[in-house]
Amino acid sequence: MSSEREAAKAAFLETHGFGDVRRQPLGGDASTRSYERLHRGDESFIFMDQPPALESVVCPPGATDAERLALGYNAAARLAAGSVAAFVATADYLTRRGLSAPRVFAYDVAQGLAVLEDLGDGLYATLIAEGQDERPLYYAAVDLQVALHAETPPDVLAIGDVRWPLLTYDALALKHATDTFLEWWPQFAGIPAFSPQAVAEWDALWAPIWVRGEAGASVFTHRDYHAQNLLWLPQREGVARVGLLDFQDALRAHPAWDLTHLLQDARRDVSPALEAAMLDHYLAARTSVDREAFIADYRALAASNAARILGRVFARQALLGRRQYEAYMPRTWRYLERNLTDPALADLKAWFDRYVPAEARR
């Protein structure tokens, strides 16, 4: 970290009444954000550092497809680029609904800094690995989805003078994200680049799925809703027992989207039986939803998400030297192949069988 950035962080903390805290660095993730835990007596807080200059620009509301593509991946895929504005506006939207996003005690959007409520270390992934029964945790996480999906979200999230558009996870964003498999997987797996014919077939097969994803985009969507971004808060009640992290990329999307992340978690095994039980639980609570159509969309969007994760997240990160992501790849392939057993996706299964041999799926 540069001395200038450290000086800016220290000045921010002093200005907002946190100049007397003890600072403890925390582990980061695959993004450009970093975190510290701040200690003051018996209190603790989380200090988020997201240098704005480290990310490409986000999608302006009303931008055309061509403009988004010219601006880069974040704009095309409608990612928030770690924006503190996105984080604080989204956190406010969630907390006003009685949900357990961190409260925001101080922020500076221009500098990319914020002090947040410390929700603790009880990550779903950690607790389950330590032996806690996963089913009550997953039931609560699905109940939270039901609660969020009961209302239509606004077009803009706002807190104070901060306004953040809740854009739609549209066909272009879905395509741009899924297409990263074409870009990164051959490089990682050591197979030839996909031919123009293969790419044309890919586009034709996925296009109806991306259109369905956009057409069904009707609910607030966390977008990264899985066991490493959920905290168990048993001292709270109802859906507030589920603590929420890493939600700044939120969009308006298909209601199946967050469930695909939760129930086909690339970082931990979710059994087919648990997946089926949670889908049943969700659909039992949302009786107006057509079950057959929802499951078809769920399988198709989950396949799209698995391809995105294999390409943009895991293969790209591994090629950049972060080899730890290779450990998650076999699981993600299993999820993808599970989805492709849906008869409606038979042609997509045939594409993978034709162009990605078994030895290149690792």
Coordinates of C-alpha atoms in Angstrom, one line a residue:
M1 CA 0.0 0.0 0.0
S2 CA 1.3 3.5 -0.9
S3 CA 2.1 5.9 1.9
E4 CA -0.4 8.3 0.3
R5 CA -3.2 5.7 0.6
E6 CA -2.3 4.9 4.2
A7 CA -2.3 8.6 5.0
A8 CA -5.8 9.0 3.4
K9 CA -7.1 6.1 5.4
A10 CA -5.7 7.4 8.7
A11 CA -7.2 10.9 8.0
F12 CA -10.6 9.3 7.2
L13 CA -10.6 7.4 10.5
E14 CA -9.6 10.5 12.4
T15 CA -12.3 12.6 10.8
H16 CA -15.0 10.2 11.5
G17 CA -14.2 9.5 15.2
F18 CA -12.2 6.3 14.7
G19 CA -8.7 7.7 15.2
D20 CA -8.2 5.9 18.4
V21 CA -8.8 2.3 17.2
R22 CA -6.4 -0.6 16.9
R23 CA -6.3 -1.8 13.3
Q24 CA -6.1 -5.5 12.4
P25 CA -5.7 -6.5 8.7
L26 CA -8.1 -9.2 7.4
G27 CA -7.9 -11.6 4.5
G28 CA -9.1 -10.3 1.2
D29 CA -10.8 -12.0 -1.8
A30 CA -10.4 -12.0 -5.5
S31 CA -11.4 -8.4 -5.8
T32 CA -9.4 -5.1 -5.4
R33 CA -11.0 -4.5 -1.9
S34 CA -9.2 -5.0 1.4
Y35 CA -10.5 -5.1 4.9
E36 CA -9.4 -4.4 8.5
R37 CA -11.1 -5.0 11.8
L38 CA -11.0 -2.0 14.0
H39 CA -10.9 -2.5 17.8
R40 CA -11.9 0.0 20.4
G41 CA -12.5 -1.4 23.9
D42 CA -15.2 -4.0 23.6
E43 CA -16.4 -2.7 20.3
S44 CA -15.2 -3.8 16.8
F45 CA -15.9 -2.5 13.3
I46 CA -15.0 -3.4 9.8
F47 CA -13.0 -0.9 7.7
M48 CA -13.4 -1.4 3.9
D49 CA -10.9 0.0 1.5
Q50 CA -11.8 0.1 -2.2
P51 CA -9.5 2.3 -4.2
P52 CA -11.7 3.6 -7.0
A53 CA -8.8 3.9 -9.5
L54 CA -8.1 0.1 -9.4
E55 CA -11.4 -0.7 -11.2
S56 CA -12.7 0.0 -14.7
V57 CA -15.8 2.2 -15.0
V58 CA -19.3 1.0 -14.3
C59 CA -22.3 1.0 -16.5
P60 CA -24.0 4.4 -16.8
P61 CA -27.8 4.1 -16.7
G62 CA -29.2 4.2 -20.2
A63 CA -25.9 3.2 -21.9
T64 CA -26.3 1.4 -25.2
D65 CA -24.8 -2.1 -25.7
A66 CA -22.1 -0.7 -27.8
E67 CA -21.2 1.9 -25.2
R68 CA -21.1 -0.7 -22.5
L69 CA -18.8 -3.0 -24.5
A70 CA -16.5 0.0 -25.2
L71 CA -16.3 0.8 -21.5
G72 CA -15.1 -2.7 -20.5
Y73 CA -16.1 -5.8 -18.6
N74 CA -17.6 -4.0 -15.5
A75 CA -19.9 -1.9 -17.7
A76 CA -20.9 -4.8 -20.0
A77 CA -21.5 -7.2 -17.1
R78 CA -23.0 -4.5 -14.9
L79 CA -20.6 -5.0 -12.0
A80 CA -20.3 -2.2 -9.4
A81 CA -16.5 -2.3 -9.6
G82 CA -16.5 -2.4 -5.8
S83 CA -18.1 1.0 -5.6
V84 CA -18.6 2.3 -2.0
A85 CA -21.7 4.1 -3.3
A86 CA -23.1 0.8 -4.4
F87 CA -22.3 -0.8 -1.1
V88 CA -23.7 1.8 1.2
A89 CA -26.9 2.4 -0.9
T90 CA -27.5 -1.4 -1.1
A91 CA -26.8 -1.9 2.6
D92 CA -29.3 0.8 3.5
Y93 CA -32.0 -0.9 1.2
L94 CA -31.5 -4.2 2.9
T95 CA -31.3 -3.0 6.5
R96 CA -34.5 -0.9 6.1
R97 CA -36.2 -4.2 5.3
G98 CA -35.1 -5.7 8.6
L99 CA -32.3 -7.7 7.0
S100 CA -28.8 -8.1 8.4
A101 CA -26.5 -6.2 6.1
P102 CA -23.8 -4.3 8.0
R103 CA -24.9 -0.9 9.2
V104 CA -22.7 1.8 7.7
F105 CA -21.2 4.2 10.3
A106 CA -19.0 6.4 8.0
Y107 CA -18.2 6.5 4.3
D108 CA -16.4 8.5 1.7
V109 CA -17.5 7.5 -1.8
A110 CA -14.8 9.6 -3.6
Q111 CA -12.0 8.0 -1.6
G112 CA -13.6 4.5 -1.5
L113 CA -13.6 4.1 2.2
A114 CA -16.2 3.0 4.7
V115 CA -16.6 1.9 8.4
L116 CA -19.1 -0.9 8.8
E117 CA -20.9 -2.9 11.5
D118 CA -18.9 -6.0 12.4
L119 CA -21.3 -9.0 12.0
G120 CA -18.7 -11.4 13.3
D121 CA -17.0 -14.5 11.8
G122 CA -19.8 -17.0 11.8
L123 CA -19.7 -17.7 8.0
Y124 CA -22.0 -20.4 6.8
A125 CA -19.0 -22.1 5.2
T126 CA -17.0 -22.1 8.4
L127 CA -19.8 -23.3 10.7
I128 CA -20.8 -26.1 8.4
A129 CA -17.2 -27.2 8.0
E130 CA -17.0 -27.3 11.8
G131 CA -20.0 -29.7 12.0
Q132 CA -23.0 -27.4 12.3
D133 CA -26.2 -28.8 10.7
E134 CA -26.4 -27.1 7.3
R135 CA -30.2 -27.5 6.8
P136 CA -31.5 -24.8 9.2
L137 CA -28.9 -22.4 7.8
Y138 CA -30.1 -23.1 4.2
Y139 CA -33.7 -22.9 5.1
A140 CA -33.1 -19.5 6.6
A141 CA -31.2 -18.4 3.5
V142 CA -34.0 -19.5 1.3
D143 CA -36.6 -17.8 3.5
L144 CA -34.6 -14.6 3.1
Q145 CA -34.9 -15.0 -0.7
V146 CA -38.7 -15.4 -0.4
A147 CA -38.9 -12.2 1.7
L148 CA -36.9 -10.2 -0.8
H149 CA -38.9 -11.6 -3.8
A150 CA -42.2 -10.5 -2.2
E151 CA -41.7 -6.9 -3.4
T152 CA -40.6 -5.1 -6.5
P153 CA -37.4 -3.3 -6.0
P154 CA -36.9 0.4 -6.9
D155 CA -35.0 1.6 -9.9
V156 CA -32.6 3.6 -7.7
L157 CA -31.2 2.8 -4.3
A158 CA -30.5 6.0 -2.2
I159 CA -29.1 7.0 1.1
G160 CA -28.4 10.7 1.9
D161 CA -26.8 12.2 -1.2
V162 CA -25.8 8.8 -2.6
R163 CA -27.9 7.3 -5.4
W164 CA -27.1 4.0 -7.0
P165 CA -29.1 2.5 -10.0
L166 CA -30.4 -1.0 -9.6
L167 CA -29.9 -2.1 -13.2
T168 CA -31.2 -5.2 -14.8
Y169 CA -29.2 -8.3 -15.3
D170 CA -30.0 -8.3 -19.0
A171 CA -29.1 -10.5 -21.9
L172 CA -25.9 -8.6 -22.7
A173 CA -24.6 -8.9 -19.2
L174 CA -25.5 -12.6 -19.1
K175 CA -23.8 -13.1 -22.5
H176 CA -20.7 -11.2 -21.7
A177 CA -20.2 -13.1 -18.4
T178 CA -20.9 -16.5 -19.9
D179 CA -18.7 -15.9 -22.9
T180 CA -15.7 -15.6 -20.7
F181 CA -15.6 -19.4 -20.7
L182 CA -14.7 -19.2 -24.4
E183 CA -11.9 -16.7 -23.7
W184 CA -10.3 -18.3 -20.7
W185 CA -11.0 -22.0 -20.6
P186 CA -8.9 -23.0 -23.7
Q187 CA -5.9 -21.1 -22.3
F188 CA -6.2 -22.8 -19.0
A189 CA -7.0 -26.3 -20.2
G190 CA -4.4 -26.3 -23.0
I191 CA -6.9 -26.9 -25.8
P192 CA -7.2 -25.0 -29.1
A193 CA -9.2 -21.9 -29.1
F194 CA -12.8 -22.5 -30.1
S195 CA -13.5 -22.3 -33.8
P196 CA -15.8 -19.7 -35.4
Q197 CA -18.3 -22.5 -35.9
A198 CA -18.2 -23.5 -32.3
V199 CA -18.6 -19.9 -31.2
A200 CA -21.6 -19.5 -33.5
E201 CA -23.2 -22.6 -32.2
W202 CA -22.5 -21.4 -28.6
D203 CA -24.2 -18.1 -29.2
A204 CA -27.3 -19.7 -30.8
L205 CA -27.7 -22.2 -28.0
W206 CA -27.3 -19.7 -25.1
A207 CA -29.2 -16.8 -26.7
P208 CA -32.7 -18.0 -25.7
I209 CA -31.5 -18.6 -22.1
W210 CA -30.1 -15.1 -21.8
V211 CA -33.4 -13.7 -23.2
R212 CA -35.3 -15.7 -20.6
G213 CA -33.0 -14.4 -17.9
E214 CA -33.7 -10.8 -18.8
A215 CA -37.4 -11.3 -19.3
G216 CA -37.7 -12.8 -15.8
A217 CA -35.6 -10.1 -14.1
S218 CA -38.0 -8.8 -11.5
V219 CA -36.5 -9.1 -8.0
F220 CA -33.6 -7.7 -6.0
T221 CA -30.7 -10.0 -6.5
H222 CA -27.5 -10.1 -4.3
R223 CA -25.6 -11.8 -7.2
D224 CA -23.0 -13.6 -5.0
Y225 CA -25.3 -15.3 -2.6
H226 CA -23.3 -18.3 -1.2
A227 CA -21.9 -19.8 2.0
Q228 CA -18.8 -17.6 2.1
N229 CA -20.9 -14.4 1.9
L230 CA -23.6 -15.4 4.5
L231 CA -23.2 -15.2 8.3
W232 CA -25.2 -17.0 10.9
L233 CA -26.5 -14.6 13.6
P234 CA -28.5 -16.9 15.9
Q235 CA -29.2 -14.1 18.4
R236 CA -31.4 -12.4 15.9
E237 CA -34.8 -13.5 14.7
G238 CA -36.3 -14.8 11.5
V239 CA -34.6 -13.8 8.3
A240 CA -32.4 -11.3 10.2
R241 CA -30.4 -14.4 11.4
V242 CA -28.8 -14.4 8.0
G243 CA -26.0 -11.8 7.8
L244 CA -25.2 -10.5 4.3
L245 CA -21.8 -9.6 2.8
D246 CA -20.4 -8.6 -0.6
F247 CA -23.7 -7.5 -2.1
Q248 CA -22.5 -4.3 -3.9
D249 CA -23.0 -5.9 -7.3
A250 CA -26.7 -6.3 -6.7
L251 CA -29.1 -6.0 -9.7
R252 CA -32.7 -6.6 -10.6
A253 CA -32.6 -10.2 -11.9
H254 CA -34.4 -13.5 -12.3
P255 CA -35.5 -14.9 -9.0
A256 CA -33.7 -18.1 -9.7
W257 CA -30.3 -16.3 -9.9
D258 CA -29.4 -16.1 -6.2
L259 CA -30.6 -19.6 -5.6
T260 CA -28.2 -20.9 -8.3
H261 CA -25.3 -19.4 -6.3
L262 CA -26.6 -20.8 -3.0
L263 CA -27.5 -24.3 -4.1
Q264 CA -24.6 -24.8 -6.6
D265 CA -21.9 -23.3 -4.5
A266 CA -18.6 -23.5 -6.3
R267 CA -16.7 -23.5 -3.0
R268 CA -18.5 -26.2 -1.2
D269 CA -20.5 -29.3 -2.0
V270 CA -24.3 -28.9 -2.0
S271 CA -25.9 -32.3 -2.4
P272 CA -28.6 -32.9 -5.0
A273 CA -30.9 -33.8 -2.1
L274 CA -30.3 -30.5 -0.3
E275 CA -30.7 -28.6 -3.5
A276 CA -34.0 -30.3 -4.3
A277 CA -35.3 -29.7 -0.8
M278 CA -34.5 -26.0 -0.8
L279 CA -36.1 -25.5 -4.3
D280 CA -39.2 -27.3 -3.0
H281 CA -39.2 -25.0 0.1
Y282 CA -38.9 -21.9 -2.0
L283 CA -41.6 -22.9 -4.4
A284 CA -43.9 -23.9 -1.6
A285 CA -43.6 -20.4 -0.3
R286 CA -44.2 -18.7 -3.6
T287 CA -47.3 -20.5 -4.8
S288 CA -47.9 -18.0 -7.7
V289 CA -44.7 -19.2 -9.4
D290 CA -45.0 -21.8 -12.2
R291 CA -42.9 -24.7 -10.9
E292 CA -42.0 -26.2 -14.2
A293 CA -41.0 -23.0 -15.8
F294 CA -39.0 -21.9 -12.8
I295 CA -37.0 -25.1 -12.6
A296 CA -36.3 -24.9 -16.3
D297 CA -35.0 -21.3 -15.9
Y298 CA -33.1 -22.3 -12.8
R299 CA -31.2 -25.1 -14.6
A300 CA -30.4 -23.0 -17.6
L301 CA -29.2 -20.0 -15.6
A302 CA -27.2 -22.3 -13.3
A303 CA -25.5 -23.7 -16.3
S304 CA -24.7 -20.2 -17.6
N305 CA -23.4 -19.3 -14.1
A306 CA -21.2 -22.4 -14.0
A307 CA -19.6 -21.5 -17.3
R308 CA -19.0 -18.0 -16.2
I309 CA -17.3 -19.1 -13.0
L310 CA -15.1 -21.6 -14.8
G311 CA -14.0 -19.0 -17.2
R312 CA -13.9 -15.5 -15.7
V313 CA -13.4 -16.5 -12.0
F314 CA -11.4 -19.7 -11.8
A315 CA -9.5 -20.2 -15.1
R316 CA -8.6 -16.5 -15.3
Q317 CA -7.5 -16.4 -11.7
A318 CA -5.4 -19.5 -12.1
L319 CA -3.7 -18.1 -15.2
L320 CA -2.9 -15.0 -13.2
G321 CA -1.1 -17.2 -10.6
R322 CA -3.8 -17.8 -8.1
R323 CA -3.7 -21.6 -8.3
Q324 CA -5.9 -22.1 -5.3
Y325 CA -8.9 -21.7 -7.6
E326 CA -8.1 -24.9 -9.4
A327 CA -9.4 -26.8 -6.4
Y328 CA -12.9 -25.6 -7.1
M329 CA -13.0 -26.5 -10.7
P330 CA -14.0 -30.2 -10.5
R331 CA -17.0 -29.3 -8.3
T332 CA -18.1 -26.6 -10.7
W333 CA -17.9 -29.0 -13.7
R334 CA -20.1 -31.4 -11.7
Y335 CA -22.7 -28.7 -11.2
L336 CA -22.6 -27.8 -14.9
E337 CA -22.9 -31.4 -16.0
R338 CA -25.8 -31.9 -13.5
N339 CA -27.7 -29.0 -15.1
L340 CA -27.0 -30.3 -18.6
T341 CA -28.8 -33.5 -17.9
D342 CA -32.0 -31.5 -18.2
P343 CA -33.5 -32.7 -21.5
A344 CA -34.2 -29.1 -22.5
L345 CA -30.4 -28.4 -22.4
A346 CA -29.5 -31.5 -24.5
D347 CA -28.1 -29.4 -27.3
L348 CA -25.9 -27.5 -24.9
K349 CA -24.7 -30.8 -23.5
A350 CA -23.8 -32.0 -27.0
W351 CA -21.8 -28.7 -27.5
F352 CA -19.7 -29.4 -24.5
D353 CA -19.3 -33.0 -25.4
R354 CA -18.2 -32.1 -28.9
Y355 CA -15.8 -29.2 -28.0
V356 CA -14.5 -29.8 -24.5
P357 CA -13.2 -33.3 -24.1
A358 CA -13.4 -35.1 -20.7
E359 CA -9.7 -34.6 -20.1
A360 CA -10.1 -30.8 -20.5
R361 CA -12.7 -30.7 -17.7
R362 CA -10.6 -30.5 -14.5

